[in-house]
Tab-separated table of C-alpha atoms in Angstrom:
chain	number	residue	atom	x	y	z
A	55	MET	CA	-16.678	47.547	-16.156
A	56	SER	CA	-20.015	48.735	-17.493
A	57	ALA	CA	-21.853	46.666	-20.021
A	58	PRO	CA	-21.422	48.522	-23.325
A	59	GLY	CA	-17.669	48.869	-22.887
A	60	TRP	CA	-17.364	52.648	-23.158
A	61	VAL	CA	-16.084	55.148	-20.616
A	62	ILE	CA	-16.844	58.867	-20.947
A	63	CYS	CA	-14.895	61.576	-19.099
A	64	GLN	CA	-17.344	63.745	-17.165
A	65	TYR	CA	-15.068	66.798	-17.435
A	66	CYS	CA	-14.241	66.872	-21.145
A	67	ASP	CA	-16.538	64.313	-22.826
A	68	ALA	CA	-13.573	62.237	-24.070
A	69	LEU	CA	-14.588	58.729	-25.107
A	70	TYR	CA	-12.576	55.626	-24.276
A	71	ARG	CA	-12.903	51.883	-24.603
A	72	ALA	CA	-13.372	50.381	-21.146
A	73	ARG	CA	-10.409	48.389	-19.959
A	74	ALA	CA	-10.045	46.133	-16.931
A	75	LEU	CA	-7.863	47.800	-14.292
A	76	ALA	CA	-5.486	45.956	-11.994
A	77	PRO	CA	-5.857	46.611	-8.246
A	78	ALA	CA	-4.441	50.028	-7.277
A	79	GLN	CA	-4.300	51.011	-10.925
A	80	LEU	CA	-5.692	54.433	-11.839
A	81	ALA	CA	-7.159	55.400	-15.206
A	82	ARG	CA	-6.748	59.066	-16.153
A	83	CYS	CA	-8.263	60.996	-19.014
A	84	ALA	CA	-5.660	61.644	-21.715
A	85	SER	CA	-6.950	65.115	-22.531
A	86	CYS	CA	-7.922	66.630	-19.153
A	87	ARG	CA	-6.256	64.242	-16.659
A	88	ALA	CA	-9.433	63.619	-14.671
A	89	VAL	CA	-9.597	60.292	-12.854
A	90	LEU	CA	-11.769	57.955	-14.913
A	91	GLY	CA	-11.677	54.888	-12.702
A	92	ARG	CA	-9.766	52.942	-10.105
A	93	GLY	CA	-8.803	49.320	-10.173
A	94	GLY	CA	-9.538	46.871	-7.411
A	95	ARG	CA	-12.873	45.812	-6.013
A	96	LEU	CA	-14.683	47.961	-3.525
A	97	ASP	CA	-14.384	46.286	-0.149
A	98	ALA	CA	-17.959	46.847	1.060
A	99	GLY	CA	-17.366	45.156	4.420
A	100	ARG	CA	-14.474	47.406	5.371
A	101	LEU	CA	-16.265	50.515	4.136
A	102	LEU	CA	-19.379	49.532	6.099
A	103	ALA	CA	-17.304	49.120	9.269
A	104	LEU	CA	-15.907	52.638	8.810
A	105	THR	CA	-19.411	53.973	8.163
A	106	VAL	CA	-20.749	52.414	11.381
A	107	ALA	CA	-17.780	53.914	13.244
A	108	ALA	CA	-18.602	57.303	11.705
A	109	GLY	CA	-22.197	56.886	12.933
A	110	ILE	CA	-21.046	56.245	16.508
A	111	VAL	CA	-18.617	59.162	16.446
A	112	PHE	CA	-21.337	61.374	14.940
A	113	VAL	CA	-23.545	60.693	17.977
A	114	ILE	CA	-20.696	61.544	20.387
A	115	ALA	CA	-19.788	64.685	18.426
A	116	ASN	CA	-23.370	65.899	18.703
A	117	ALA	CA	-24.131	64.777	22.240
A	118	SER	CA	-21.163	66.339	24.017
A	119	PRO	CA	-20.144	70.005	24.019
A	120	VAL	CA	-17.762	71.063	21.264
A	121	ILE	CA	-16.273	73.775	23.437
A	122	THR	CA	-16.843	74.774	27.068
A	123	LEU	CA	-16.022	78.289	28.238
A	124	SER	CA	-15.433	79.445	31.740
A	125	ALA	CA	-15.155	82.981	33.026
A	126	HIS	CA	-15.146	84.074	36.650
A	127	GLY	CA	-16.902	80.963	37.847
A	128	GLN	CA	-19.534	80.953	35.090
A	129	PHE	CA	-19.535	78.037	32.686
A	130	ASN	CA	-21.019	77.971	29.211
A	131	HIS	CA	-20.946	75.168	26.731
A	132	ALA	CA	-22.397	74.506	23.307
A	133	THR	CA	-23.047	71.364	21.355
A	134	LEU	CA	-23.368	71.630	17.607
A	135	LEU	CA	-27.154	71.481	17.697
A	136	GLN	CA	-27.320	74.078	20.469
A	137	ALA	CA	-25.270	76.395	18.261
A	138	VAL	CA	-27.657	75.777	15.374
A	139	ALA	CA	-30.704	76.322	17.603
A	140	ALA	CA	-29.248	79.561	18.972
A	141	MET	CA	-28.831	80.880	15.430
A	142	LEU	CA	-32.327	79.774	14.390
A	143	ARG	CA	-33.901	81.602	17.346
A	144	GLY	CA	-32.094	84.836	16.575
A	145	SER	CA	-32.612	87.314	13.777
A	146	ASP	CA	-30.078	85.492	11.608
A	147	ALA	CA	-31.972	82.259	11.041
A	148	ALA	CA	-30.304	81.892	7.613
A	149	ILE	CA	-27.019	81.204	9.399
A	150	GLY	CA	-28.700	78.503	11.480
A	151	VAL	CA	-30.037	76.856	8.331
A	152	MET	CA	-26.645	76.921	6.581
A	153	VAL	CA	-24.776	75.566	9.599
A	154	GLY	CA	-27.462	73.001	10.418
A	155	VAL	CA	-27.611	71.626	6.877
A	156	THR	CA	-23.867	71.466	6.187
A	157	LEU	CA	-22.737	70.211	9.606
A	158	PHE	CA	-25.654	68.076	10.786
A	159	VAL	CA	-28.252	67.092	8.161
A	160	VAL	CA	-25.853	66.323	5.300
A	161	PRO	CA	-23.284	64.283	7.292
A	162	LEU	CA	-26.128	62.358	8.969
A	163	LEU	CA	-27.721	61.568	5.592
A	164	GLN	CA	-24.344	60.549	4.171
A	165	ILE	CA	-23.699	58.112	7.001
A	166	ALA	CA	-27.231	56.665	6.968
A	167	LEU	CA	-27.506	56.259	3.190
A	168	LEU	CA	-24.004	54.820	2.825
A	169	ALA	CA	-24.673	52.318	5.612
A	170	TRP	CA	-27.916	51.301	3.899
A	171	VAL	CA	-26.363	50.844	0.457
A	172	LEU	CA	-23.217	49.126	1.793
A	173	ALA	CA	-25.078	46.709	4.060
A	174	PHE	CA	-26.738	45.255	0.971
A	175	ALA	CA	-23.590	45.538	-1.160
A	176	ARG	CA	-21.861	43.252	1.329
A	177	LEU	CA	-24.401	40.588	0.394
A	178	ARG	CA	-23.738	41.392	-3.290
A	179	ARG	CA	-27.204	42.825	-3.623
A	180	ARG	CA	-28.675	46.160	-4.548
A	181	ALA	CA	-30.427	47.846	-1.637
A	182	PRO	CA	-34.106	48.740	-1.998
A	183	ALA	CA	-34.271	52.333	-3.256
A	184	PHE	CA	-30.642	52.022	-4.371
A	185	VAL	CA	-30.922	54.564	-7.195
A	186	PRO	CA	-32.596	57.345	-5.141
A	187	ALA	CA	-30.079	56.734	-2.326
A	188	MET	CA	-27.111	57.054	-4.690
A	189	ARG	CA	-28.648	60.121	-6.329
A	190	VAL	CA	-29.131	61.857	-2.966
A	191	LEU	CA	-25.569	60.930	-1.930
A	192	GLN	CA	-24.216	62.528	-5.090
A	193	LEU	CA	-26.404	65.622	-4.696
A	194	ILE	CA	-25.446	66.343	-1.073
A	195	HIS	CA	-21.771	65.463	-1.413
A	196	PRO	CA	-20.512	69.041	-2.049
A	197	TRP	CA	-22.442	70.336	0.976
A	198	SER	CA	-20.791	68.130	3.594
A	199	MET	CA	-18.538	70.422	5.631
A	200	THR	CA	-17.336	68.504	8.677
A	201	GLU	CA	-13.686	69.257	7.829
A	202	VAL	CA	-14.480	72.981	7.731
A	203	LEU	CA	-16.096	72.602	11.167
A	204	LEU	CA	-12.852	71.149	12.499
A	205	LEU	CA	-10.932	74.195	11.273
A	206	GLY	CA	-13.720	76.443	12.612
A	207	VAL	CA	-13.460	74.879	16.077
A	208	LEU	CA	-9.696	75.499	16.077
A	209	VAL	CA	-10.165	79.132	15.023
A	210	ALA	CA	-12.878	79.636	17.664
A	211	ILE	CA	-10.614	78.147	20.356
A	212	VAL	CA	-7.767	80.522	19.444
A	213	LYS	CA	-10.160	83.471	19.238
A	214	LEU	CA	-11.794	82.782	22.603
A	215	SER	CA	-8.729	81.711	24.553
A	216	ALA	CA	-7.387	85.259	24.254
A	217	SER	CA	-9.900	86.497	26.850
A	218	LEU	CA	-11.618	83.431	28.370
A	219	SER	CA	-10.549	79.984	29.432
A	220	VAL	CA	-11.478	77.325	26.917
A	221	ILE	CA	-12.101	73.705	27.885
A	222	THR	CA	-12.065	71.029	25.208
A	223	GLY	CA	-13.681	67.658	25.723
A	224	ALA	CA	-15.072	64.508	24.129
A	225	GLY	CA	-17.079	66.555	21.629
A	226	THR	CA	-13.969	68.316	20.363
A	227	TYR	CA	-12.059	65.083	19.825
A	228	ALA	CA	-15.100	63.417	18.295
A	229	ILE	CA	-15.101	66.120	15.601
A	230	VAL	CA	-11.466	65.307	14.791
A	231	ALA	CA	-12.341	61.613	14.467
A	232	LEU	CA	-15.518	62.326	12.502
A	233	THR	CA	-13.594	64.477	10.013
A	234	LEU	CA	-11.171	61.603	9.375
A	235	LEU	CA	-13.935	58.996	9.051
A	236	ILE	CA	-16.185	61.115	6.795
A	237	THR	CA	-13.186	61.781	4.566
A	238	LEU	CA	-12.490	58.049	4.383
A	239	ILE	CA	-16.060	57.021	3.583
A	240	ALA	CA	-17.754	59.874	1.747
A	241	LYS	CA	-14.899	61.124	-0.410
A	242	ARG	CA	-14.360	57.578	-1.613
A	243	ASP	CA	-15.169	56.736	-5.192
A	244	THR	CA	-18.361	54.682	-4.974
A	245	ALA	CA	-18.718	54.194	-8.737
A	246	ALA	CA	-18.082	50.462	-8.267
A	247	LEU	CA	-21.385	50.176	-6.358
A	248	TRP	CA	-23.266	50.799	-9.603
A	249	GLU	CA	-21.945	47.557	-10.980
A	250	LEU	CA	-23.787	45.476	-8.392
A	251	GLY	CA	-26.134	42.836	-9.777
A	252	GLY	CA	-28.517	44.319	-12.334
A	253	ARG	CA	-31.561	46.437	-11.626
B	245	MET	CA	-3.069	63.536	-29.429
B	246	LYS	CA	-6.507	63.378	-30.990
B	247	VAL	CA	-9.160	62.284	-28.515
B	248	ALA	CA	-12.629	61.141	-29.562
B	249	ARG	CA	-15.532	63.018	-27.949
B	250	ALA	CA	-18.655	61.147	-26.857
B	251	ARG	CA	-20.948	63.727	-28.465
B	252	ASP	CA	-19.474	63.076	-31.932
B	253	PHE	CA	-20.460	59.425	-31.551
B	254	GLY	CA	-23.973	60.112	-30.309
B	255	LEU	CA	-23.120	58.997	-26.761
B	256	ILE	CA	-23.835	60.695	-23.437
B	257	GLY	CA	-22.245	59.905	-20.076
B	258	CYS	CA	-24.946	59.736	-17.366
B	259	ARG	CA	-24.411	62.513	-14.808
B	260	THR	CA	-25.570	60.304	-11.933
B	261	CYS	CA	-23.900	56.941	-12.550
B	262	GLY	CA	-21.461	57.682	-15.378
B	263	LEU	CA	-22.745	54.975	-17.725
B	264	ALA	CA	-22.280	55.551	-21.450
B	265	ASN	CA	-25.716	55.825	-23.082
B	266	VAL	CA	-26.937	56.296	-26.618
B	267	ALA	CA	-28.028	59.946	-26.837
B	268	ALA	CA	-31.370	59.064	-28.442
B	269	ALA	CA	-32.379	56.986	-25.389
B	270	GLY	CA	-33.673	59.961	-23.372
B	271	SER	CA	-32.907	58.478	-19.972
B	272	CYS	CA	-30.110	56.360	-18.517
B	273	ARG	CA	-30.489	52.617	-18.962
B	274	ARG	CA	-29.035	51.860	-15.544
B	275	CYS	CA	-30.400	54.551	-13.217
B	276	GLY	CA	-33.164	56.305	-15.152
B	277	THR	CA	-31.661	59.814	-14.905
B	278	PRO	CA	-32.741	62.010	-17.844
B	279	LEU	CA	-29.852	62.387	-20.269
B	280	ALA	CA	-28.475	65.735	-21.389
B	281	ALA	CA	-25.394	66.166	-23.574
B	282	ARG	CA	-24.491	69.358	-21.675
B	283	LYS	CA	-25.886	70.936	-18.509
B	284	PRO	CA	-28.934	72.963	-19.640
B	285	ALA	CA	-28.371	76.718	-20.136
B	286	SER	CA	-25.060	76.326	-18.326
B	287	ILE	CA	-23.476	79.646	-19.349
B	288	GLY	CA	-26.543	81.793	-18.616
B	289	ARG	CA	-27.215	80.171	-15.243
B	290	THR	CA	-23.589	80.357	-14.176
B	291	TRP	CA	-23.374	84.064	-15.101
B	292	ALA	CA	-26.573	84.782	-13.141
B	293	LEU	CA	-25.360	82.944	-10.023
B	294	LEU	CA	-21.882	84.452	-10.254
B	295	LEU	CA	-23.183	88.031	-10.564
B	296	ALA	CA	-25.639	87.476	-7.695
B	297	ALA	CA	-22.775	86.137	-5.549
B	298	LEU	CA	-20.594	89.125	-6.468
B	299	LEU	CA	-23.420	91.494	-5.509
B	300	LEU	CA	-23.885	89.826	-2.098
B	301	TYR	CA	-20.138	89.753	-1.493
B	302	ILE	CA	-20.109	93.582	-1.252
B	303	PRO	CA	-22.386	93.931	1.827
B	304	ALA	CA	-20.706	90.793	3.197
B	305	ASN	CA	-17.448	92.729	3.429
B	306	VAL	CA	-18.791	96.195	4.241
B	307	LEU	CA	-21.287	95.273	6.968
B	308	PRO	CA	-20.233	93.909	10.365
B	309	VAL	CA	-20.399	90.142	10.832
B	310	MET	CA	-20.291	90.016	14.612
B	311	TYR	CA	-20.991	92.246	17.601
B	312	THR	CA	-19.159	91.595	20.842
B	313	SER	CA	-19.639	93.323	24.152
B	314	SER	CA	-17.602	92.858	27.256
B	315	LEU	CA	-18.041	94.672	30.551
B	316	GLY	CA	-20.385	97.205	29.039
B	317	THR	CA	-18.390	98.222	25.976
B	318	GLY	CA	-19.407	96.801	22.626
B	319	SER	CA	-17.851	96.677	19.186
B	320	SER	CA	-18.703	95.292	15.766
B	321	SER	CA	-16.215	93.667	13.431
B	322	THR	CA	-16.171	92.992	9.715
B	323	ILE	CA	-14.528	90.015	8.010
B	324	LEU	CA	-11.332	91.924	7.201
B	325	GLY	CA	-11.449	93.560	10.637
B	326	GLY	CA	-11.370	90.088	12.185
B	327	VAL	CA	-8.286	89.192	10.151
B	328	VAL	CA	-6.558	92.426	11.236
B	329	ASP	CA	-7.443	91.768	14.904
B	330	PHE	CA	-5.877	88.298	14.795
B	331	TRP	CA	-2.809	89.764	13.079
B	332	HIS	CA	-2.337	92.428	15.768
B	333	ALA	CA	-2.922	89.871	18.514
B	334	GLY	CA	0.032	87.930	17.151
B	335	SER	CA	-1.993	84.977	15.800
B	336	TRP	CA	-0.535	85.290	12.317
B	337	GLY	CA	-1.328	81.706	11.357
B	338	ILE	CA	-5.028	82.076	12.171
B	339	ALA	CA	-5.106	85.499	10.470
B	340	LEU	CA	-3.691	83.871	7.343
B	341	VAL	CA	-6.137	80.941	7.454
B	342	ILE	CA	-9.142	83.285	7.734
B	343	PHE	CA	-7.753	85.592	5.051
B	344	VAL	CA	-7.309	82.675	2.662
B	345	ALA	CA	-10.734	81.142	3.377
B	346	SER	CA	-12.789	84.363	3.455
B	347	VAL	CA	-11.006	86.726	1.068
B	348	ALA	CA	-8.529	84.913	-1.187
B	349	VAL	CA	-10.662	81.847	-2.041
B	350	PRO	CA	-13.849	83.801	-2.941
B	351	THR	CA	-11.873	86.339	-4.992
B	352	VAL	CA	-10.010	83.617	-6.892
B	353	LYS	CA	-13.329	81.856	-7.460
B	354	PHE	CA	-14.948	84.943	-8.964
B	355	LEU	CA	-11.963	85.453	-11.274
B	356	VAL	CA	-11.688	81.802	-12.317
B	357	ILE	CA	-15.406	81.247	-12.996
B	358	GLY	CA	-15.522	84.567	-14.899
B	359	THR	CA	-12.504	83.541	-16.992
B	360	LEU	CA	-13.983	80.092	-17.684
B	361	LEU	CA	-17.285	81.666	-18.786
B	362	VAL	CA	-15.737	84.252	-21.111
B	363	SER	CA	-13.280	81.793	-22.677
B	364	SER	CA	-15.994	79.142	-23.170
B	365	GLN	CA	-18.353	81.669	-24.734
B	366	ARG	CA	-15.649	82.559	-27.227
B	367	CYS	CA	-15.015	78.843	-27.884
B	368	SER	CA	-11.377	79.519	-27.129
B	369	SER	CA	-8.963	76.620	-27.526
B	370	TRP	CA	-6.463	78.333	-25.199
B	371	ALA	CA	-5.070	76.228	-22.311
B	372	ARG	CA	-7.953	73.748	-22.254
B	373	LEU	CA	-6.205	71.330	-19.946
B	374	GLN	CA	-5.262	74.058	-17.454
B	375	ARG	CA	-8.758	75.575	-17.536
B	376	THR	CA	-10.272	72.176	-16.745
B	377	GLN	CA	-7.789	71.724	-13.892
B	378	LEU	CA	-8.704	75.201	-12.594
B	379	TYR	CA	-12.357	74.158	-12.630
B	380	ARG	CA	-11.584	71.049	-10.585
B	381	ALA	CA	-9.559	73.161	-8.141
B	382	ILE	CA	-12.525	75.548	-7.696
B	383	GLU	CA	-14.848	72.597	-7.079
B	384	PHE	CA	-12.428	71.344	-4.444
B	385	ILE	CA	-11.680	74.512	-2.458
B	386	GLY	CA	-15.002	76.344	-2.726
B	387	TYR	CA	-16.659	75.186	0.480
B	388	TRP	CA	-13.754	76.163	2.750
B	389	SER	CA	-15.086	79.713	2.585
B	390	MET	CA	-17.872	78.667	4.960
B	391	LEU	CA	-15.247	78.815	7.718
B	392	ASP	CA	-16.200	82.293	8.916
B	393	VAL	CA	-19.909	81.417	9.064
B	394	ILE	CA	-19.126	78.408	11.279
B	395	VAL	CA	-16.800	80.430	13.525
B	396	VAL	CA	-19.417	83.159	14.035
B	397	ALA	CA	-22.101	80.565	14.853
B	398	LEU	CA	-19.820	78.802	17.371
B	399	VAL	CA	-18.547	81.959	19.056
B	400	CYS	CA	-21.984	83.557	19.301
B	401	SER	CA	-23.615	80.517	20.835
B	402	LEU	CA	-20.771	80.151	23.360
B	403	VAL	CA	-20.159	83.710	24.491
B	404	GLN	CA	-23.378	84.305	26.404
B	405	PHE	CA	-22.228	85.417	29.849
B	406	GLN	CA	-24.135	87.740	32.079
B	407	PHE	CA	-22.133	90.903	32.893
B	408	ILE	CA	-18.903	89.487	31.480
B	409	GLY	CA	-19.661	89.463	27.818
B	410	THR	CA	-21.851	88.416	24.903
B	411	ALA	CA	-21.408	87.953	21.164
B	412	GLU	CA	-24.122	88.245	18.530
B	413	PRO	CA	-24.119	87.641	14.791
B	414	ARG	CA	-24.654	90.634	12.531
B	415	VAL	CA	-26.258	90.714	9.093
B	416	GLY	CA	-22.929	90.789	7.193
B	417	ILE	CA	-22.378	87.108	7.924
B	418	VAL	CA	-25.731	86.228	6.311
B	419	PHE	CA	-24.678	88.025	3.113
B	420	PHE	CA	-21.309	86.303	3.308
B	421	GLY	CA	-22.797	82.825	3.729
B	422	LEU	CA	-25.260	83.378	0.889
B	423	ALA	CA	-22.441	84.633	-1.362
B	424	VAL	CA	-20.455	81.454	-0.665
B	425	VAL	CA	-23.493	79.245	-1.358
B	426	LEU	CA	-24.109	81.095	-4.640
B	427	THR	CA	-20.482	80.723	-5.800
B	428	MET	CA	-20.749	76.987	-5.062
B	429	LEU	CA	-23.969	76.797	-7.100
B	430	ALA	CA	-22.279	78.788	-9.895
B	431	ALA	CA	-19.384	76.302	-9.999
B	432	MET	CA	-21.867	73.405	-10.085
B	433	SER	CA	-23.942	74.879	-12.914
B	434	PHE	CA	-20.901	75.435	-15.140
B	435	ASP	CA	-20.313	72.555	-17.541
B	436	PRO	CA	-16.562	71.935	-17.976
B	437	ARG	CA	-17.218	70.065	-21.212
B	438	LEU	CA	-17.964	73.456	-22.790
B	439	ILE	CA	-14.229	74.180	-22.484
B	440	TRP	CA	-13.588	71.396	-24.987
B	441	ASP	CA	-16.460	71.935	-27.410
B	442	ALA	CA	-15.563	73.081	-30.906
B	443	PRO	CA	-17.590	76.045	-32.265
B	444	ALA	CA	-19.485	73.754	-34.677
B	445	ALA	CA	-20.630	71.473	-31.871
B	446	ARG	CA	-21.823	74.487	-29.885
B	447	ARG	CA	-24.050	75.732	-32.670
B	448	MET	CA	-25.679	72.340	-32.982
B	449	GLY	CA	-26.064	71.975	-29.228
B	450	GLU	CA	-28.160	73.901	-26.762
B	451	GLY	CA	-25.333	76.285	-25.841
């Protein structure tokens, strides 16, 4: 645990003496029940492997069409970035910005920064620019919306299949996989990374 | 059970890395983040963001969010209109999902953040545990409201057929998206530790 031996709850300011936790043990705040810490060492190697997998799936999810539509012999498809670009060109550029940031920029940054920090953590070292990287990760965390995209794709498929024929493909399945992987890597408690070797 | 509070011992938990620091230090020993006992001007900022979100949520519901035309006839739909259309088409599950994400979640968020603000301003000791849990719930569900924005973006970029049909976004969805972003910012600017502060601590602090 951290050097001075105190743990402070970020939700209610309760103060506790730090205690070593056994693997799979969970420390909860006595007054507001927030999770204060988890036992067990962070397995940087495994987390890095998942992050690299997320990076590969991210490329597939963005390179292939999310949905393809066909109607009377005409085909139309859209990748995520094409959807963003279409919004940015139109009169509702604000929508393009919101969608582009939450579905492309933030997940990409999360994957890249986590890979950077974890690659060094595997060698029990702090990455160069560790503190800014961790700060950015914390700042962008609430704005990562891949799981909402998955639900959005499902809603769009139901909506469109009423009048047109909808074709799903690699891009659609890549979003399912990406949602799982991002949940595994980015929603993980990375507090243990702060305890890596000094400044 | 009596729980000690960090502030009473002159300690501050770093908001970036969580390390316990001596309040007099000014910045975190481990990561250099400036230390603040409570988020600055939390109540005022949260009220401002919440009211702005509430204001934008009105045009978001009144104005159309999407315009669709097929074979020469066009129609605009609002958020609630979209829910009703799904319901009539027999897709009750999808209607429910959109209703929850676009109407129920934002409404609950407005009510919960408003309640948290009023009760914290009055230094109420009522249901502190439950209020903190409500705050965590709001943090967790808030971003699902972006669902409709994503659906409109997907549908509009896909439905671009000559003669057969096109779909275009309408300004209502911009108001809706901005309202969601503002409620998220409001939740982030609220400091849940204010729920637990005693009136004496508040007067000494920045409030």
